[in-house]
Coordinates of C-alpha atoms in Angstrom, one line a residue:
Chain A
M1 CA 65.5 94.6 108.7
S2 CA 67.6 97.7 107.9
L3 CA 70.2 99.5 110.1
S4 CA 68.9 102.6 111.1
Q5 CA 71.7 103.9 113.2
L6 CA 74.5 102.9 111.0
D7 CA 73.7 102.8 107.3
R8 CA 74.1 106.4 106.5
E9 CA 77.2 105.8 104.4
N10 CA 75.5 102.9 102.7
R11 CA 76.0 103.8 99.2
A12 CA 75.9 101.3 96.4
V13 CA 79.2 100.1 95.1
S14 CA 78.7 97.2 93.1
A15 CA 75.4 95.6 91.6
F16 CA 75.7 92.9 94.3
S17 CA 75.9 93.3 98.0
E18 CA 76.8 90.4 100.1
W19 CA 75.0 91.9 102.9
Q20 CA 71.7 93.1 101.5
D21 CA 69.4 92.6 98.5
S22 CA 68.5 95.0 95.9
E23 CA 65.7 96.4 98.1
G24 CA 68.1 97.1 100.9
R25 CA 66.8 94.3 103.2
V26 CA 69.6 92.4 105.0
R27 CA 69.9 88.9 103.5
R28 CA 68.7 86.0 105.7
H29 CA 72.2 84.7 106.5
Y30 CA 73.3 88.1 107.8
E31 CA 70.3 89.0 110.0
S32 CA 71.8 87.6 113.2
I33 CA 75.1 89.7 112.5
A34 CA 73.0 92.7 111.6
E35 CA 70.8 92.5 114.7
A36 CA 74.1 92.4 116.8
V37 CA 75.5 95.5 115.0
E38 CA 72.3 97.3 115.6
R39 CA 72.3 96.2 119.5
L40 CA 76.0 97.4 119.8
G41 CA 75.2 100.7 118.2
P42 CA 77.9 103.0 116.6
Q43 CA 79.6 104.0 119.7
E44 CA 80.1 100.5 121.3
M45 CA 81.1 99.3 117.8
A46 CA 83.8 102.1 117.5
R47 CA 84.9 101.2 121.0
R48 CA 85.3 97.5 120.2
W49 CA 87.1 98.3 116.9
G50 CA 89.3 100.3 118.7
A51 CA 90.2 97.5 121.2
A52 CA 90.6 95.0 118.5
G53 CA 92.9 97.4 116.7
R54 CA 95.1 97.5 119.9
Q55 CA 95.2 93.8 120.1
V56 CA 96.4 93.5 116.6
D57 CA 99.2 96.1 117.4
F58 CA 100.1 94.3 120.6
D59 CA 100.0 90.8 118.9
A60 CA 102.4 91.7 116.1
F61 CA 99.5 90.9 113.8
T62 CA 101.4 92.7 111.0
F63 CA 101.6 93.0 107.2
Y64 CA 104.5 95.3 106.2
L65 CA 104.4 97.3 103.2
D66 CA 107.7 98.9 104.0
P67 CA 110.2 96.9 106.2
R68 CA 111.1 100.0 108.0
Q69 CA 107.6 100.6 109.1
Y70 CA 105.9 98.4 112.0
R71 CA 102.5 98.1 110.4
P72 CA 99.6 96.2 112.1
A73 CA 97.5 94.3 109.5
P74 CA 94.3 96.3 108.9
A75 CA 91.1 94.5 109.5
D76 CA 87.3 94.8 109.4
W77 CA 85.6 92.6 112.0
L78 CA 82.2 92.1 110.5
P79 CA 82.3 88.5 109.3
R80 CA 81.7 87.6 105.7
V81 CA 79.1 84.8 105.6
I82 CA 79.1 82.0 102.9
P83 CA 76.2 79.8 102.8
A84 CA 77.0 76.0 102.8
E85 CA 75.5 75.6 99.3
H86 CA 77.8 78.2 97.9
W87 CA 80.7 76.5 99.6
E88 CA 80.1 73.0 98.2
V89 CA 80.5 74.6 94.7
I90 CA 83.6 76.5 95.7
S91 CA 85.3 73.6 97.4
A92 CA 84.5 71.2 94.4
G93 CA 85.7 73.9 92.0
V94 CA 88.9 74.4 94.0
T95 CA 89.7 70.8 94.3
Q96 CA 89.0 70.1 90.6
R97 CA 91.3 73.1 89.4
L98 CA 94.2 72.0 91.8
K99 CA 94.2 68.5 90.7
A100 CA 94.2 69.6 86.9
I101 CA 97.1 72.1 87.6
N102 CA 98.9 69.6 89.0
R103 CA 98.7 67.2 86.3
F104 CA 99.5 69.9 84.0
L105 CA 102.9 70.6 86.0
L106 CA 103.8 66.9 85.9
D107 CA 103.2 66.7 82.1
L108 CA 105.1 70.2 81.5
Y109 CA 108.1 68.8 83.1
D110 CA 108.0 65.5 81.6
G111 CA 108.0 67.4 78.3
E112 CA 104.5 66.0 77.2
Q113 CA 102.2 68.7 77.8
T114 CA 100.4 70.2 74.8
I115 CA 97.7 72.3 76.2
V116 CA 99.6 75.5 76.6
P117 CA 101.6 77.0 73.6
P118 CA 105.4 76.5 74.0
E119 CA 105.9 80.1 73.5
V120 CA 103.8 80.8 76.4
V121 CA 104.8 78.3 79.0
F122 CA 108.5 78.5 78.1
T123 CA 108.6 82.4 78.5
S124 CA 107.1 82.1 81.9
R125 CA 109.6 83.5 84.6
Y126 CA 109.0 80.8 86.9
F127 CA 109.3 77.8 84.3
Y128 CA 112.6 76.1 85.5
P129 CA 114.3 74.3 82.5
E130 CA 116.2 72.3 85.2
V131 CA 113.4 70.7 86.6
Q132 CA 112.5 69.1 83.4
G133 CA 112.7 65.2 83.8
F134 CA 112.2 65.5 87.5
R135 CA 109.1 63.9 89.2
P136 CA 108.4 65.6 92.4
P137 CA 108.0 63.3 95.7
K138 CA 104.7 61.4 95.4
G139 CA 104.0 63.1 92.1
V140 CA 102.9 66.4 93.8
F141 CA 104.1 69.9 92.8
V142 CA 101.4 72.0 94.3
H143 CA 101.1 71.1 98.0
I144 CA 99.5 74.5 99.1
Y145 CA 97.3 76.5 96.6
G146 CA 95.7 79.8 97.0
I147 CA 92.9 80.8 94.7
D148 CA 91.5 84.2 94.2
L149 CA 87.8 84.4 93.6
V150 CA 85.0 87.1 93.3
H151 CA 81.4 86.8 93.9
M152 CA 79.3 87.9 91.1
G153 CA 76.0 87.1 93.0
E154 CA 73.7 84.2 93.6
G155 CA 76.5 81.9 94.3
R156 CA 78.5 82.6 91.0
Y157 CA 82.1 82.7 91.9
V158 CA 84.6 83.6 89.2
V159 CA 88.5 82.8 89.5
L160 CA 90.7 85.8 89.1
E161 CA 94.0 84.2 89.8
D162 CA 95.8 81.0 90.8
N163 CA 98.6 81.3 93.4
L164 CA 100.8 78.4 93.2
R165 CA 104.3 79.5 94.5
I166 CA 104.1 80.8 98.0
P167 CA 100.6 81.7 98.5
S168 CA 100.2 83.8 101.6
G169 CA 97.3 84.5 103.9
I170 CA 96.1 81.5 105.6
A171 CA 97.3 82.6 108.9
Y172 CA 95.5 85.8 108.2
Q173 CA 92.3 83.8 107.8
L174 CA 93.1 82.2 111.2
K175 CA 93.8 85.1 113.1
T176 CA 91.0 87.3 111.9
A177 CA 88.4 84.4 112.4
D178 CA 89.9 83.7 115.9
M179 CA 90.1 87.3 116.9
A180 CA 86.5 88.0 115.7
S181 CA 85.2 85.1 117.7
R182 CA 86.8 86.1 121.0
L183 CA 86.2 89.9 120.7
F184 CA 82.8 89.9 119.1
P185 CA 81.1 86.7 120.4
E186 CA 77.6 88.2 119.6
F187 CA 78.2 88.1 115.8
A188 CA 78.6 84.3 115.8
Q189 CA 75.4 83.7 117.9
G190 CA 72.8 81.8 116.0
Y191 CA 75.4 80.6 113.2
D192 CA 76.7 77.0 112.7
I193 CA 80.1 77.9 111.6
R194 CA 82.0 75.0 109.7
P195 CA 85.2 74.1 111.8
Y196 CA 88.4 73.2 110.1
D197 CA 91.9 72.0 111.5
I198 CA 94.8 73.6 109.5
R199 CA 97.4 72.3 111.8
Q200 CA 96.6 68.6 111.5
G201 CA 96.0 69.1 107.6
Y202 CA 99.5 70.4 107.2
L203 CA 101.1 68.1 109.4
D204 CA 99.5 65.2 107.7
M205 CA 100.3 66.5 104.2
F206 CA 104.1 66.9 105.4
R207 CA 104.3 63.2 106.7
S208 CA 102.6 62.0 103.5
L209 CA 105.3 63.5 101.4
C210 CA 108.5 62.1 103.3
D211 CA 109.5 58.5 103.4
V212 CA 110.5 58.5 107.2
E213 CA 107.9 58.1 109.9
S214 CA 108.7 61.4 111.7
P215 CA 110.1 63.9 109.2
V216 CA 112.2 66.8 110.5
C217 CA 110.4 69.7 108.8
V218 CA 111.1 73.6 109.0
L219 CA 109.7 76.6 107.8
L220 CA 112.0 78.8 105.7
T221 CA 111.4 82.5 106.1
D222 CA 112.8 85.6 104.4
G223 CA 113.1 87.1 107.9
K224 CA 111.3 89.4 110.4
F225 CA 111.2 92.3 107.9
G226 CA 109.3 90.2 105.3
S227 CA 105.8 91.4 104.5
A228 CA 104.1 88.5 105.7
F229 CA 106.5 87.4 108.5
F230 CA 103.6 87.5 110.9
E231 CA 102.2 84.4 108.9
H232 CA 105.6 82.6 109.0
R233 CA 105.9 82.9 112.7
C234 CA 102.3 82.0 113.3
L235 CA 102.5 78.9 111.2
S236 CA 105.7 77.9 112.8
D237 CA 103.9 78.1 116.1
L238 CA 101.0 76.4 115.0
L239 CA 102.5 73.5 113.4
G240 CA 105.3 73.2 116.1
I241 CA 107.9 73.3 113.3
P242 CA 111.3 75.4 113.6
L243 CA 111.4 78.9 111.8
V244 CA 114.5 79.1 110.0
E245 CA 116.3 81.6 107.7
G246 CA 118.5 80.8 104.9
A247 CA 121.7 81.4 107.2
D248 CA 120.4 78.6 109.5
L249 CA 120.6 76.2 106.8
Y250 CA 123.3 74.5 104.6
V251 CA 123.7 71.9 102.2
G252 CA 126.1 69.2 103.5
N253 CA 128.8 67.1 101.7
D254 CA 126.1 64.3 101.5
G255 CA 123.9 66.5 99.4
R256 CA 121.5 66.8 102.4
V257 CA 120.2 70.1 103.9
Y258 CA 121.3 70.6 107.5
A259 CA 120.0 73.2 110.3
R260 CA 122.7 74.6 112.2
T261 CA 121.8 74.7 115.8
L262 CA 124.1 75.5 118.8
D263 CA 123.9 71.9 120.0
R264 CA 124.4 70.2 116.5
D265 CA 123.5 70.0 113.1
I266 CA 120.2 68.4 112.3
A267 CA 119.3 67.0 108.9
V268 CA 116.3 68.1 107.4
D269 CA 113.7 66.0 105.6
L270 CA 111.1 68.8 104.5
I271 CA 111.2 72.5 104.0
Y272 CA 108.0 74.6 103.9
R273 CA 109.4 77.4 102.0
R274 CA 108.1 80.8 102.3
V275 CA 110.6 82.2 99.8
E276 CA 110.7 82.2 96.0
D277 CA 114.5 82.7 95.2
L278 CA 115.7 79.6 97.0
E279 CA 119.2 79.7 95.7
M280 CA 119.7 83.4 97.2
F281 CA 118.6 82.0 100.5
L282 CA 120.4 78.6 100.5
P283 CA 122.8 77.9 97.8
G284 CA 122.8 74.3 96.8
L285 CA 119.2 73.8 97.7
R286 CA 117.8 73.3 94.1
E287 CA 120.3 70.5 93.6
A288 CA 119.4 69.0 96.9
Y289 CA 115.7 69.1 95.9
L290 CA 116.5 67.6 92.5
D291 CA 118.5 64.9 94.0
R292 CA 115.6 64.0 96.3
K293 CA 117.5 64.9 99.4
V294 CA 114.7 67.1 100.9
V295 CA 111.3 67.7 100.0
L296 CA 110.1 71.3 99.2
V297 CA 106.7 72.6 99.8
N298 CA 105.7 73.9 97.2
G299 CA 108.0 72.2 94.7
I300 CA 110.4 74.2 92.7
G301 CA 108.6 75.1 89.3
S302 CA 105.1 75.0 90.4
G303 CA 105.0 78.8 89.5
A304 CA 105.1 78.1 85.7
A305 CA 101.2 77.5 86.3
D306 CA 101.0 80.6 88.5
D307 CA 101.7 82.7 85.4
K308 CA 98.8 84.9 84.6
L309 CA 99.1 84.0 80.8
V310 CA 99.1 80.1 81.5
F311 CA 95.8 80.8 83.5
L312 CA 94.0 81.2 80.3
W313 CA 94.4 77.4 79.6
A314 CA 93.1 76.2 82.9
P315 CA 89.7 75.2 81.8
Q316 CA 91.4 73.1 79.0
M317 CA 93.7 71.5 81.7
I318 CA 90.6 70.4 83.5
E319 CA 88.9 69.0 80.4
S320 CA 91.8 67.3 79.0
Y321 CA 93.2 65.7 82.4
L322 CA 90.0 65.0 84.3
G323 CA 87.6 64.7 81.5
E324 CA 85.2 67.4 83.3
T325 CA 84.0 70.8 82.5
A326 CA 85.2 73.5 85.0
I327 CA 83.1 74.1 87.9
L328 CA 84.3 77.5 88.5
E329 CA 84.2 80.0 85.6
Q330 CA 87.2 82.2 85.2
A331 CA 87.6 85.8 84.1
K332 CA 87.7 86.2 80.5
S333 CA 91.4 87.0 79.8
Y334 CA 93.3 88.1 76.5
N335 CA 96.6 87.0 75.2
L336 CA 98.5 90.1 74.0
Q337 CA 100.7 88.1 72.0
D338 CA 97.8 87.1 69.8
A339 CA 97.2 89.7 67.1
A340 CA 93.2 89.6 67.3
D341 CA 93.3 89.7 71.1
R342 CA 95.8 92.5 71.2
R343 CA 93.7 94.5 68.8
F344 CA 90.5 93.8 70.8
V345 CA 92.4 95.0 73.9
I346 CA 93.6 98.1 72.5
E347 CA 90.1 99.0 71.1
N348 CA 88.6 98.3 74.5
L349 CA 91.2 99.3 76.9
D350 CA 89.1 101.5 78.8
M351 CA 87.0 98.6 80.0
L352 CA 89.7 96.1 80.8
V353 CA 92.2 95.2 83.6
I354 CA 95.8 95.0 82.5
K355 CA 98.0 92.6 84.6
A356 CA 101.8 91.8 84.6
R357 CA 102.0 88.3 83.9
Q358 CA 104.5 87.7 86.8
G359 CA 102.9 90.2 89.2
Y360 CA 101.6 89.4 92.6
G361 CA 100.2 91.3 95.6
G362 CA 98.4 93.7 93.2
L363 CA 101.5 95.1 91.8
G364 CA 101.4 95.5 88.0
V365 CA 97.6 95.6 88.0
Y366 CA 95.9 98.4 86.2
V367 CA 92.2 98.8 86.5
M368 CA 91.7 100.7 83.3
P369 CA 88.3 102.3 84.1
D370 CA 89.7 103.5 87.4
L371 CA 92.8 105.3 85.8
S372 CA 93.4 108.7 84.6
E373 CA 93.7 109.5 80.8
T374 CA 97.5 109.9 81.1
H375 CA 98.0 107.0 83.1
R376 CA 96.0 104.9 80.7
A377 CA 97.9 106.2 77.7
R378 CA 101.2 105.1 79.6
V379 CA 99.9 101.7 80.1
A380 CA 98.8 101.3 76.4
R381 CA 102.1 102.2 75.3
D382 CA 103.5 99.6 77.7
I383 CA 101.5 96.8 76.2
I384 CA 102.1 97.8 72.7
E385 CA 105.8 97.8 73.1
N386 CA 106.0 94.7 75.6
P387 CA 102.9 92.6 74.7
E388 CA 104.6 89.4 76.2
V389 CA 104.8 91.1 79.6
F390 CA 101.1 91.6 80.1
I391 CA 97.6 90.1 79.8
A392 CA 94.3 91.7 79.8
Q393 CA 91.2 90.7 81.8
E394 CA 87.6 91.9 81.7
T395 CA 86.7 94.2 84.5
L396 CA 84.2 92.3 86.8
D397 CA 81.6 94.1 88.9
F398 CA 82.1 91.9 91.7
S399 CA 80.5 92.0 95.2
D400 CA 80.7 94.4 97.9
H401 CA 80.2 93.9 101.7
M402 CA 79.7 96.1 104.6
V403 CA 82.5 97.3 106.5
F404 CA 82.5 99.4 109.7
N405 CA 84.2 102.7 109.4
D406 CA 85.1 103.5 113.0
A407 CA 86.1 107.1 112.4
A408 CA 82.7 107.8 110.9
G409 CA 80.6 105.4 113.2
A410 CA 79.1 104.1 110.3
L411 CA 78.8 101.2 107.9
E412 CA 80.0 101.5 104.3
R413 CA 80.2 99.3 101.3
R414 CA 83.4 98.1 99.6
R415 CA 84.4 95.4 97.2
V416 CA 85.5 92.1 98.5
D417 CA 87.3 89.1 97.0
L418 CA 88.0 85.7 98.5
R419 CA 91.3 83.9 98.7
V420 CA 90.6 80.2 99.4
F421 CA 93.3 77.8 100.6
A422 CA 93.7 74.2 99.8
I423 CA 96.3 71.5 100.3
Q424 CA 97.2 68.4 98.5
D425 CA 98.9 65.6 100.3
G426 CA 101.2 62.8 98.8
N427 CA 98.2 60.5 98.2
G428 CA 96.6 63.1 96.0
N429 CA 94.0 63.9 98.5
V430 CA 92.9 67.5 98.4
T431 CA 91.6 69.3 101.6
V432 CA 89.9 72.7 101.1
F433 CA 89.8 74.8 104.4
P434 CA 86.2 76.2 104.7
G435 CA 85.9 80.0 104.5
G436 CA 89.4 81.5 103.2
L437 CA 90.6 85.2 103.6
T438 CA 88.2 87.9 102.5
R439 CA 90.0 90.8 101.3
V440 CA 88.5 94.3 101.2
A441 CA 89.3 96.9 98.8
L442 CA 90.1 100.5 99.6
P443 CA 87.2 102.8 99.3
G444 CA 86.1 103.2 95.6
G445 CA 88.8 100.6 94.5
R446 CA 88.8 97.1 93.1
I447 CA 92.3 95.9 94.1
T448 CA 92.0 93.9 97.4
N449 CA 95.4 92.7 97.9
N450 CA 97.1 93.2 101.3
S451 CA 100.1 94.5 99.7
S452 CA 98.0 97.3 98.2
G453 CA 96.4 98.4 101.4
G454 CA 93.5 95.8 101.4
L455 CA 91.8 94.8 104.8
C456 CA 91.4 91.3 106.3
K457 CA 87.9 90.2 107.1
P458 CA 86.8 87.1 109.0
T459 CA 85.0 84.6 106.7
W460 CA 82.6 81.8 107.9
V461 CA 81.0 79.0 106.0
V462 CA 77.8 78.4 107.7
S463 CA 75.1 75.7 107.6
Chain B
M1 CA 119.8 69.5 124.9
T2 CA 119.9 65.8 124.7
M3 CA 116.6 65.0 123.0
D4 CA 116.4 63.3 119.7
P5 CA 115.8 66.0 117.2
R6 CA 113.4 63.7 115.4
T7 CA 111.3 63.6 118.3
I8 CA 110.8 67.4 118.6
A9 CA 110.8 68.1 114.9
L10 CA 107.0 68.2 114.8
G11 CA 106.3 68.9 118.4
T12 CA 108.4 72.1 119.2
D13 CA 110.0 75.1 118.2
R14 CA 113.2 74.9 120.4
W15 CA 115.9 74.6 118.1
L16 CA 118.7 77.1 118.9
T17 CA 119.4 78.3 115.3
D18 CA 121.5 81.2 114.5
S19 CA 118.8 83.4 113.7
R20 CA 117.1 82.6 116.9
V21 CA 119.9 83.2 119.2
Y22 CA 120.7 86.5 117.3
N23 CA 117.1 87.6 117.8
L24 CA 117.2 86.4 121.6
V25 CA 120.4 88.3 122.3
W26 CA 119.3 91.5 120.6
L27 CA 115.9 91.4 122.1
G28 CA 117.6 91.4 125.5
R29 CA 120.0 94.0 124.5
W30 CA 117.4 96.4 123.2
I31 CA 115.3 96.0 126.3
E32 CA 118.1 96.7 128.4
R33 CA 119.1 99.7 126.6
A34 CA 115.5 101.0 126.8
Q35 CA 115.5 100.5 130.4
N36 CA 118.9 102.2 130.9
I37 CA 117.5 105.2 128.8
A38 CA 114.4 105.5 130.9
R39 CA 116.2 105.4 134.2
V40 CA 118.6 108.2 133.2
L41 CA 115.5 110.3 132.1
L42 CA 113.7 109.7 135.2
W43 CA 116.8 110.5 137.3
A44 CA 117.4 113.8 135.4
A45 CA 113.8 114.9 135.5
Q46 CA 113.3 113.9 139.1
R47 CA 116.5 115.8 140.2
E48 CA 115.1 118.9 138.5
V49 CA 111.7 118.3 140.3
D50 CA 113.5 118.0 143.6
G51 CA 115.2 121.4 142.9
G52 CA 118.7 119.9 142.4
A53 CA 121.3 121.4 140.0
P54 CA 122.2 120.9 137.2
S55 CA 119.0 121.0 135.1
M56 CA 117.3 118.1 133.3
E57 CA 118.5 119.5 130.0
E58 CA 122.1 119.7 131.1
V59 CA 122.1 116.2 132.7
L60 CA 120.5 114.9 129.5
G61 CA 123.0 116.5 127.4
I62 CA 125.9 114.8 129.3
A63 CA 123.9 111.4 128.9
A64 CA 123.6 112.0 125.3
D65 CA 127.4 112.6 124.9
V66 CA 128.2 109.6 127.0
R67 CA 125.9 107.3 124.9
G68 CA 127.4 108.9 121.7
V69 CA 124.2 110.5 120.7
S70 CA 124.4 113.6 118.6
V71 CA 121.8 116.0 118.9
S72 CA 120.9 117.9 115.7
R73 CA 120.0 121.6 115.4
G74 CA 116.4 122.2 116.1
E75 CA 116.0 118.9 118.1
S76 CA 115.9 118.9 121.9
V77 CA 118.1 116.3 123.7
L78 CA 115.0 115.1 125.3
D79 CA 113.5 114.3 122.1
A80 CA 116.7 112.7 121.0
L81 CA 116.6 110.4 123.9
L82 CA 113.1 109.8 124.2
S83 CA 111.5 109.6 120.7
R84 CA 113.9 109.7 117.8
D85 CA 113.4 107.1 115.2
S86 CA 116.5 105.3 115.8
G87 CA 118.3 103.0 118.4
A88 CA 119.4 106.2 120.2
S89 CA 116.0 106.7 121.9
L90 CA 113.8 104.9 124.1
R91 CA 111.3 104.5 121.7
G92 CA 113.6 103.3 119.1
C93 CA 114.9 100.7 121.3
L94 CA 111.4 99.4 122.1
V95 CA 110.7 99.4 118.4
A96 CA 113.8 97.3 117.6
A97 CA 113.2 95.1 120.5
R98 CA 109.5 94.4 119.0
Y99 CA 111.1 93.4 115.5
N100 CA 113.4 91.0 117.5
A101 CA 110.4 89.7 119.6
T102 CA 108.3 88.8 116.5
H103 CA 110.9 86.2 115.7
V104 CA 111.4 84.5 118.9
A105 CA 109.2 85.7 121.9
P106 CA 105.9 84.5 123.2
L107 CA 102.8 86.6 122.6
E108 CA 102.8 87.7 126.3
V109 CA 106.2 89.3 125.8
M110 CA 105.2 91.0 122.5
R111 CA 102.2 92.4 124.2
H112 CA 104.4 94.0 127.0
I113 CA 106.6 95.6 124.4
G114 CA 103.6 97.0 122.4
G115 CA 102.3 98.3 125.9
A116 CA 105.3 100.2 126.4
I117 CA 105.2 101.8 123.0
E118 CA 101.6 102.7 123.5
N119 CA 102.5 104.3 126.8
L120 CA 105.0 106.5 125.0
D121 CA 102.9 107.4 122.1
G122 CA 99.7 107.9 124.0
S123 CA 101.0 110.3 126.6
G124 CA 99.4 113.1 124.9
G125 CA 102.2 114.6 123.1
A126 CA 105.8 114.8 124.0
P127 CA 106.3 115.6 127.7
S128 CA 108.2 118.9 128.3
S129 CA 108.3 119.5 132.0
P130 CA 110.5 117.6 134.2
E131 CA 107.2 116.5 136.2
E132 CA 105.8 115.0 133.0
V133 CA 109.0 113.4 131.9
A134 CA 109.4 111.8 135.4
A135 CA 105.8 110.4 135.2
L136 CA 106.2 108.9 132.0
M137 CA 109.5 107.4 132.9
R138 CA 107.9 105.8 135.9
S139 CA 105.0 104.3 134.1
S140 CA 107.3 103.1 131.3
L141 CA 109.8 101.5 134.0
A142 CA 106.7 99.8 135.5
I143 CA 105.7 98.2 132.1
L144 CA 109.4 97.2 131.6
D145 CA 109.4 95.6 135.1
D146 CA 106.2 93.6 134.0
L147 CA 108.0 92.7 130.7
H148 CA 110.8 91.1 132.7
R149 CA 108.4 89.2 135.0
A150 CA 106.6 88.0 131.7
I151 CA 109.9 86.8 130.4
E152 CA 110.7 84.9 133.3
E153 CA 107.3 83.5 134.0
S154 CA 105.9 82.9 130.4
W155 CA 109.1 81.9 128.5
F156 CA 112.4 80.8 130.1
H157 CA 110.8 78.9 133.1
T158 CA 109.4 76.7 130.4
D159 CA 112.1 76.6 127.9
V160 CA 114.4 73.6 127.7
I161 CA 117.5 75.6 128.6
S162 CA 118.1 78.9 130.7
E163 CA 118.8 82.5 129.5
E164 CA 122.1 82.3 130.9
E165 CA 122.9 79.0 129.0
V166 CA 121.8 80.6 125.8
Y167 CA 124.0 83.5 126.3
R168 CA 126.9 81.3 127.3
R169 CA 126.6 79.2 124.3
F170 CA 126.3 82.2 122.0
I171 CA 129.3 83.6 123.4
Q172 CA 131.3 80.5 123.0
Q173 CA 130.4 80.3 119.4
Q174 CA 131.9 83.7 118.6

């Protein structure tokens, strides 16, 4: 079928469209949604989009780019549909990668890892020398893992980045899926959407990491002006654990972490931390963690594997620790400290993506084909002067998806990525939550991060 | 609160931490300020509609002075009290209240604050005549009344301690 009323803005953006085949026919797993869209028509779609936007605003479903500016999270409500056979590959690949990375971190801080060159791993901003010799509770550094994937077509998903410090987005995944199911029930008709239970998964994981039966758990936030504060509040409500700021906690004389409350001070067993610079928020927390007085999710030091240069060695980690070949391929990346790589990058700069090693949220990412000549020259100078700060990655022609432009009353194609979340408990069990958060790039762009203005999109895995 | 914290740790979010109490108190203060500004604007506008003197502009000038709001050149006193981007205005108070609400308040309360802001923003441009100001303030106060009801019905009646008790303990701690 085609979408007669709505597809006038339907210009090709990438070689592979999630929604339709190369002939312009809607793919089979999108037919029900496309029929619902056709039935609703542009006016009703625009009205519903407006109502959804109002609810996003009223529910404080926000993602702040500027803490002084209240900003509802931009979203598109046309669901992304991932066929179950694609998901099985993604899920297995994410599980494999998470296990290997955790093993790498254990070896790294045991002083035994030999996969990543020392000059790479020891120059990572998030390598913490004080963690050396420390084994985290139950041998788990990475409890919550976010992996950024792009779809190249026909079930070929490629890893762009690993997020191992404080990956954000799971509440956005929940909220967009929840709102889409309530506000656009017709989209879900005819689909067998795979369910998941984040609450139970997280609470079981927290319990498995502690030696007490009912651990006291808190969520440490950077406060209500933080960009993803919505997620902190949402997860605190969902999990039923108190939301605390740094000033609510202190490290007692016995080395334990306590929460100050008006009634009394309460010892805390586990902190689900949503801040990176722990010492800034709670002086002494690092020592408390290293003295095993408190469990941190994720563990201090996990960011060493979050480094975009360390990323280059992930396939070798999988081979070495698990004796397996990587299920998910990853974007070809270049180490600018290597003379041959650097020469290649300089010669082919126009075709590559340059990323700051420690960047996040789309910051420090330069898609060279999309930049002006002047901007490109500036980045080239930066990487020649500071090769240790950057990596280069091939520019991928990843998939696009239909979004509804309510102002124009038309569908349009925009590039999308997929952030998938997984957790690892104290027994080494990994759970990958079906779907993930689909993020949509701005028109004509490739950067999908919410921090760079990307939209959220509901995502389903369907049988 | 006499519950064993371990029994509530995974079940509720009722700890009265400093940050929670801070946000509760300021949420209340901002809403109260918003209500006060709305009442002053309504009174001033209605007085002029009813043909009374002094004019709305003069009354609002006095109100601004009393509140310590300085009106800059080119700005009307009505704008300063209604929509200026600061805690001096009705809108500014609601925006500040919404930030505090995002930390502590149930969804129902956040929705009412969002409704009050939308009511101001969606009024088809800034009101200028006393009739328009009065109508806008009536609708704003009605939403704020609903907000109070929501606070009482969906929040404190189900909380483990009362609003007064929160406030009392907070004052004691200072």
